[in-house]
Amino acid sequence: MTAPEMPKSRSTAWLITTVGAGAVILIALTVLGTLAITHRSKPEAAAPATASAWDLEQAANQADPEPAETTAAPGPTLAVSDLTLTPKITKKQCFGSAGCNVRIKVEVGYDGPTLSEDDTWEVTYQVIGDESGPIVGTFELTGTKYDQDEISLSTKSSTTKISVKVTDVAGIPG
């Protein structure tokens, strides 16, 4: 046997009533949920509490400014114009019209304020006279001390003039 069919007007009314009741329940749950969330997020009046020693220390640390760092006064600044570089020929072998193989060391002359032994400078220079073009090198200068390796170059002739010039000076943080 099959279940008796309801008249169409009754089943439509039943469906509308069921859906309407479900919508009312859903709206009620949404409103209640929103109220619960709103109630939780409201700040509650806090009763005055006694501050702990840790809380007092933290508040004092925030109120006290950190002491300013002191830095030593900067020493003299080394400028490109303060240095004079001169090539010192340590070895030279010439081959007639084929030119020469030459080894040089760069000698440093300084004309400026006294440099601190605590300051180190990186000096970049350019050697002119090599048949292939300029040679670029660097050395470190601390106070009046520097260490310079020998530089090898080839000249086009025995009369080629070799010169050295400073191209840059930069302080090295110490």
PDB file of N, CA and C in Angstrom, residues 79-140:
ATOM      1  N   ALA A  79      92.188  61.915   1.934  1.00  0.00           N
ATOM      2  CA  ALA A  79      91.679  62.281   0.608  1.00  0.00           C
ATOM      3  C   ALA A  79      92.664  61.812  -0.462  1.00  0.00           C
ATOM      4  N   VAL A  80      92.156  61.632  -1.662  1.00  0.00           N
ATOM      5  CA  VAL A  80      92.990  61.234  -2.798  1.00  0.00           C
ATOM      6  C   VAL A  80      94.144  62.226  -2.972  1.00  0.00           C
ATOM      7  N   SER A  81      93.847  63.501  -2.795  1.00  0.00           N
ATOM      8  CA  SER A  81      94.869  64.542  -3.004  1.00  0.00           C
ATOM      9  C   SER A  81      95.969  64.533  -1.937  1.00  0.00           C
ATOM     10  N   ASP A  82      95.764  63.844  -0.811  1.00  0.00           N
ATOM     11  CA  ASP A  82      96.772  63.773   0.248  1.00  0.00           C
ATOM     12  C   ASP A  82      97.890  62.780  -0.073  1.00  0.00           C
ATOM     13  N   LEU A  83      97.655  61.897  -1.031  1.00  0.00           N
ATOM     14  CA  LEU A  83      98.610  60.836  -1.342  1.00  0.00           C
ATOM     15  C   LEU A  83      99.314  61.084  -2.665  1.00  0.00           C
ATOM     16  N   THR A  84     100.608  60.739  -2.683  1.00  0.00           N
ATOM     17  CA  THR A  84     101.401  60.761  -3.909  1.00  0.00           C
ATOM     18  C   THR A  84     102.012  59.378  -4.064  1.00  0.00           C
ATOM     19  N   LEU A  85     101.749  58.749  -5.183  1.00  0.00           N
ATOM     20  CA  LEU A  85     102.296  57.416  -5.428  1.00  0.00           C
ATOM     21  C   LEU A  85     103.382  57.514  -6.497  1.00  0.00           C
ATOM     22  N   THR A  86     104.499  56.844  -6.222  1.00  0.00           N
ATOM     23  CA  THR A  86     105.633  56.854  -7.134  1.00  0.00           C
ATOM     24  C   THR A  86     106.063  55.415  -7.402  1.00  0.00           C
ATOM     25  N   PRO A  87     106.288  55.064  -8.686  1.00  0.00           N
ATOM     26  CA  PRO A  87     106.770  53.706  -8.965  1.00  0.00           C
ATOM     27  C   PRO A  87     108.273  53.607  -8.697  1.00  0.00           C
ATOM     28  N   LYS A  88     108.661  52.563  -7.983  1.00  0.00           N
ATOM     29  CA  LYS A  88     110.084  52.298  -7.759  1.00  0.00           C
ATOM     30  C   LYS A  88     110.407  51.028  -8.537  1.00  0.00           C
ATOM     31  N   ILE A  89     111.276  51.137  -9.520  1.00  0.00           N
ATOM     32  CA  ILE A  89     111.629  49.983 -10.358  1.00  0.00           C
ATOM     33  C   ILE A  89     112.556  49.079  -9.557  1.00  0.00           C
ATOM     34  N   THR A  90     112.129  47.826  -9.381  1.00  0.00           N
ATOM     35  CA  THR A  90     112.940  46.854  -8.640  1.00  0.00           C
ATOM     36  C   THR A  90     113.651  45.883  -9.577  1.00  0.00           C
ATOM     37  N   LYS A  91     113.151  45.767 -10.820  1.00  0.00           N
ATOM     38  CA  LYS A  91     113.787  44.883 -11.802  1.00  0.00           C
ATOM     39  C   LYS A  91     113.332  45.323 -13.184  1.00  0.00           C
ATOM     40  N   LYS A  92     114.281  45.313 -14.137  1.00  0.00           N
ATOM     41  CA  LYS A  92     113.939  45.719 -15.494  1.00  0.00           C
ATOM     42  C   LYS A  92     114.797  44.929 -16.468  1.00  0.00           C
ATOM     43  N   GLN A  93     114.149  44.306 -17.443  1.00  0.00           N
ATOM     44  CA  GLN A  93     114.861  43.556 -18.469  1.00  0.00           C
ATOM     45  C   GLN A  93     114.291  43.987 -19.821  1.00  0.00           C
ATOM     46  N   CYS A  94     115.153  44.580 -20.650  1.00  0.00           N
ATOM     47  CA  CYS A  94     114.706  45.099 -21.939  1.00  0.00           C
ATOM     48  C   CYS A  94     115.155  44.179 -23.064  1.00  0.00           C
ATOM     49  N   PHE A  95     114.408  44.200 -24.171  1.00  0.00           N
ATOM     50  CA  PHE A  95     114.661  43.330 -25.319  1.00  0.00           C
ATOM     51  C   PHE A  95     114.748  44.158 -26.600  1.00  0.00           C
ATOM     52  N   GLY A  96     115.576  45.161 -26.595  1.00  0.00           N
ATOM     53  CA  GLY A  96     115.749  46.011 -27.778  1.00  0.00           C
ATOM     54  C   GLY A  96     114.457  46.725 -28.127  1.00  0.00           C
ATOM     55  N   SER A  97     114.033  46.580 -29.375  1.00  0.00           N
ATOM     56  CA  SER A  97     112.830  47.273 -29.832  1.00  0.00           C
ATOM     57  C   SER A  97     111.551  46.562 -29.379  1.00  0.00           C
ATOM     58  N   ALA A  98     111.668  45.401 -28.743  1.00  0.00           N
ATOM     59  CA  ALA A  98     110.489  44.642 -28.293  1.00  0.00           C
ATOM     60  C   ALA A  98     109.957  45.156 -26.963  1.00  0.00           C
ATOM     61  N   GLY A  99     110.643  46.065 -26.312  1.00  0.00           N
ATOM     62  CA  GLY A  99     110.164  46.599 -25.048  1.00  0.00           C
ATOM     63  C   GLY A  99     110.854  45.961 -23.866  1.00  0.00           C
ATOM     64  N   CYS A 100     110.254  46.137 -22.673  1.00  0.00           N
ATOM     65  CA  CYS A 100     110.888  45.676 -21.443  1.00  0.00           C
ATOM     66  C   CYS A 100     109.879  44.987 -20.536  1.00  0.00           C
ATOM     67  N   ASN A 101     110.390  44.049 -19.755  1.00  0.00           N
ATOM     68  CA  ASN A 101     109.631  43.493 -18.632  1.00  0.00           C
ATOM     69  C   ASN A 101     110.129  44.229 -17.390  1.00  0.00           C
ATOM     70  N   VAL A 102     109.191  44.791 -16.630  1.00  0.00           N
ATOM     71  CA  VAL A 102     109.549  45.635 -15.500  1.00  0.00           C
ATOM     72  C   VAL A 102     108.785  45.172 -14.271  1.00  0.00           C
ATOM     73  N   ARG A 103     109.469  45.217 -13.130  1.00  0.00           N
ATOM     74  CA  ARG A 103     108.804  44.979 -11.827  1.00  0.00           C
ATOM     75  C   ARG A 103     108.951  46.260 -11.020  1.00  0.00           C
ATOM     76  N   ILE A 104     107.822  46.693 -10.425  1.00  0.00           N
ATOM     77  CA  ILE A 104     107.854  47.918  -9.627  1.00  0.00           C
ATOM     78  C   ILE A 104     107.198  47.664  -8.273  1.00  0.00           C
ATOM     79  N   LYS A 105     107.555  48.531  -7.330  1.00  0.00           N
ATOM     80  CA  LYS A 105     106.832  48.647  -6.065  1.00  0.00           C
ATOM     81  C   LYS A 105     106.315  50.075  -6.019  1.00  0.00           C
ATOM     82  N   VAL A 106     105.155  50.246  -5.416  1.00  0.00           N
ATOM     83  CA  VAL A 106     104.578  51.576  -5.306  1.00  0.00           C
ATOM     84  C   VAL A 106     104.999  52.173  -3.969  1.00  0.00           C
ATOM     85  N   GLU A 107     105.665  53.340  -4.046  1.00  0.00           N
ATOM     86  CA  GLU A 107     106.041  54.065  -2.839  1.00  0.00           C
ATOM     87  C   GLU A 107     104.981  55.128  -2.574  1.00  0.00           C
ATOM     88  N   VAL A 108     104.630  55.279  -1.293  1.00  0.00           N
ATOM     89  CA  VAL A 108     103.558  56.193  -0.908  1.00  0.00           C
ATOM     90  C   VAL A 108     104.139  57.417  -0.229  1.00  0.00           C
ATOM     91  N   GLY A 109     103.717  58.587  -0.708  1.00  0.00           N
ATOM     92  CA  GLY A 109     104.031  59.850  -0.057  1.00  0.00           C
ATOM     93  C   GLY A 109     102.722  60.416   0.483  1.00  0.00           C
ATOM     94  N   TYR A 110     102.794  61.011   1.694  1.00  0.00           N
ATOM     95  CA  TYR A 110     101.574  61.522   2.323  1.00  0.00           C
ATOM     96  C   TYR A 110     101.790  62.951   2.759  1.00  0.00           C
ATOM     97  N   ASP A 111     100.837  63.815   2.405  1.00  0.00           N
ATOM     98  CA  ASP A 111     100.901  65.216   2.792  1.00  0.00           C
ATOM     99  C   ASP A 111      99.535  65.618   3.342  1.00  0.00           C
ATOM    100  N   GLY A 112      99.337  65.327   4.617  1.00  0.00           N
ATOM    101  CA  GLY A 112      98.053  65.631   5.250  1.00  0.00           C
ATOM    102  C   GLY A 112      98.201  65.551   6.756  1.00  0.00           C
ATOM    103  N   PRO A 113      97.067  65.649   7.474  1.00  0.00           N
ATOM    104  CA  PRO A 113      97.120  65.560   8.940  1.00  0.00           C
ATOM    105  C   PRO A 113      97.584  64.174   9.386  1.00  0.00           C
ATOM    106  N   THR A 114      98.132  64.109  10.584  1.00  0.00           N
ATOM    107  CA  THR A 114      98.624  62.844  11.122  1.00  0.00           C
ATOM    108  C   THR A 114      97.485  61.834  11.189  1.00  0.00           C
ATOM    109  N   LEU A 115      97.756  60.660  10.656  1.00  0.00           N
ATOM    110  CA  LEU A 115      96.739  59.604  10.650  1.00  0.00           C
ATOM    111  C   LEU A 115      96.889  58.733  11.884  1.00  0.00           C
ATOM    112  N   SER A 116      95.767  58.301  12.424  1.00  0.00           N
ATOM    113  CA  SER A 116      95.764  57.441  13.604  1.00  0.00           C
ATOM    114  C   SER A 116      96.209  56.034  13.222  1.00  0.00           C
ATOM    115  N   GLU A 117      96.932  55.418  14.136  1.00  0.00           N
ATOM    116  CA  GLU A 117      97.341  54.030  13.927  1.00  0.00           C
ATOM    117  C   GLU A 117      96.141  53.084  14.006  1.00  0.00           C
ATOM    118  N   ASP A 118      94.994  53.592  14.468  1.00  0.00           N
ATOM    119  CA  ASP A 118      93.779  52.777  14.580  1.00  0.00           C
ATOM    120  C   ASP A 118      92.934  52.815  13.311  1.00  0.00           C
ATOM    121  N   ASP A 119      93.215  53.754  12.415  1.00  0.00           N
ATOM    122  CA  ASP A 119      92.431  53.892  11.185  1.00  0.00           C
ATOM    123  C   ASP A 119      93.120  53.180  10.040  1.00  0.00           C
ATOM    124  N   THR A 120      92.332  52.433   9.277  1.00  0.00           N
ATOM    125  CA  THR A 120      92.856  51.732   8.106  1.00  0.00           C
ATOM    126  C   THR A 120      92.108  52.215   6.880  1.00  0.00           C
ATOM    127  N   TRP A 121      92.863  52.455   5.813  1.00  0.00           N
ATOM    128  CA  TRP A 121      92.311  52.968   4.562  1.00  0.00           C
ATOM    129  C   TRP A 121      92.651  52.004   3.432  1.00  0.00           C
ATOM    130  N   GLU A 122      91.723  51.838   2.518  1.00  0.00           N
ATOM    131  CA  GLU A 122      91.977  51.057   1.311  1.00  0.00           C
ATOM    132  C   GLU A 122      92.229  52.050   0.183  1.00  0.00           C
ATOM    133  N   VAL A 123      93.417  51.974  -0.391  1.00  0.00           N
ATOM    134  CA  VAL A 123      93.817  52.897  -1.442  1.00  0.00           C
ATOM    135  C   VAL A 123      93.802  52.133  -2.768  1.00  0.00           C
ATOM    136  N   THR A 124      93.047  52.657  -3.723  1.00  0.00           N
ATOM    137  CA  THR A 124      93.002  52.068  -5.063  1.00  0.00           C
ATOM    138  C   THR A 124      93.823  52.965  -5.978  1.00  0.00           C
ATOM    139  N   TYR A 125      94.629  52.331  -6.837  1.00  0.00           N
ATOM    140  CA  TYR A 125      95.521  53.095  -7.702  1.00  0.00           C
ATOM    141  C   TYR A 125      95.512  52.512  -9.106  1.00  0.00           C
ATOM    142  N   GLN A 126      96.134  53.270 -10.026  1.00  0.00           N
ATOM    143  CA  GLN A 126      96.228  52.839 -11.413  1.00  0.00           C
ATOM    144  C   GLN A 126      97.669  53.044 -11.878  1.00  0.00           C
ATOM    145  N   VAL A 127      98.262  51.977 -12.432  1.00  0.00           N
ATOM    146  CA  VAL A 127      99.613  52.050 -12.991  1.00  0.00           C
ATOM    147  C   VAL A 127      99.464  52.265 -14.495  1.00  0.00           C
ATOM    148  N   ILE A 128     100.149  53.281 -15.006  1.00  0.00           N
ATOM    149  CA  ILE A 128     100.084  53.608 -16.425  1.00  0.00           C
ATOM    150  C   ILE A 128     101.464  53.374 -17.030  1.00  0.00           C
ATOM    151  N   GLY A 129     101.482  52.705 -18.181  1.00  0.00           N
ATOM    152  CA  GLY A 129     102.736  52.439 -18.875  1.00  0.00           C
ATOM    153  C   GLY A 129     102.816  51.017 -19.387  1.00  0.00           C
ATOM    154  N   ASP A 130     101.925  50.134 -18.950  1.00  0.00           N
ATOM    155  CA  ASP A 130     101.915  48.760 -19.439  1.00  0.00           C
ATOM    156  C   ASP A 130     101.381  48.756 -20.873  1.00  0.00           C
ATOM    157  N   GLU A 131     102.002  47.937 -21.740  1.00  0.00           N
ATOM    158  CA  GLU A 131     101.597  47.933 -23.149  1.00  0.00           C
ATOM    159  C   GLU A 131     100.162  47.436 -23.353  1.00  0.00           C
ATOM    160  N   SER A 132      99.598  46.706 -22.393  1.00  0.00           N
ATOM    161  CA  SER A 132      98.231  46.203 -22.521  1.00  0.00           C
ATOM    162  C   SER A 132      97.189  47.183 -21.993  1.00  0.00           C
ATOM    163  N   GLY A 133      97.633  48.228 -21.318  1.00  0.00           N
ATOM    164  CA  GLY A 133      96.709  49.206 -20.750  1.00  0.00           C
ATOM    165  C   GLY A 133      96.957  49.376 -19.264  1.00  0.00           C
ATOM    166  N   PRO A 134      96.149  50.220 -18.610  1.00  0.00           N
ATOM    167  CA  PRO A 134      96.353  50.490 -17.176  1.00  0.00           C
ATOM    168  C   PRO A 134      96.169  49.236 -16.316  1.00  0.00           C
ATOM    169  N   ILE A 135      96.931  49.185 -15.237  1.00  0.00           N
ATOM    170  CA  ILE A 135      96.816  48.112 -14.238  1.00  0.00           C
ATOM    171  C   ILE A 135      96.228  48.744 -12.988  1.00  0.00           C
ATOM    172  N   VAL A 136      95.158  48.150 -12.447  1.00  0.00           N
ATOM    173  CA  VAL A 136      94.508  48.670 -11.241  1.00  0.00           C
ATOM    174  C   VAL A 136      94.843  47.751 -10.076  1.00  0.00           C
ATOM    175  N   GLY A 137      95.168  48.348  -8.939  1.00  0.00           N
ATOM    176  CA  GLY A 137      95.482  47.575  -7.739  1.00  0.00           C
ATOM    177  C   GLY A 137      95.024  48.320  -6.495  1.00  0.00           C
ATOM    178  N   THR A 138      95.111  47.646  -5.343  1.00  0.00           N
ATOM    179  CA  THR A 138      94.767  48.263  -4.059  1.00  0.00           C
ATOM    180  C   THR A 138      95.784  47.842  -3.005  1.00  0.00           C
ATOM    181  N   PHE A 139      95.893  48.658  -1.978  1.00  0.00           N
ATOM    182  CA  PHE A 139      96.664  48.289  -0.793  1.00  0.00           C
ATOM    183  C   PHE A 139      96.018  48.955   0.407  1.00  0.00           C
ATOM    184  N   GLU A 140      96.344  48.462   1.601  1.00  0.00           N
ATOM    185  CA  GLU A 140      95.811  49.030   2.835  1.00  0.00           C
ATOM    186  C   GLU A 140      96.876  49.893   3.487  1.00  0.00           C
TER     187      GLU A 140
END
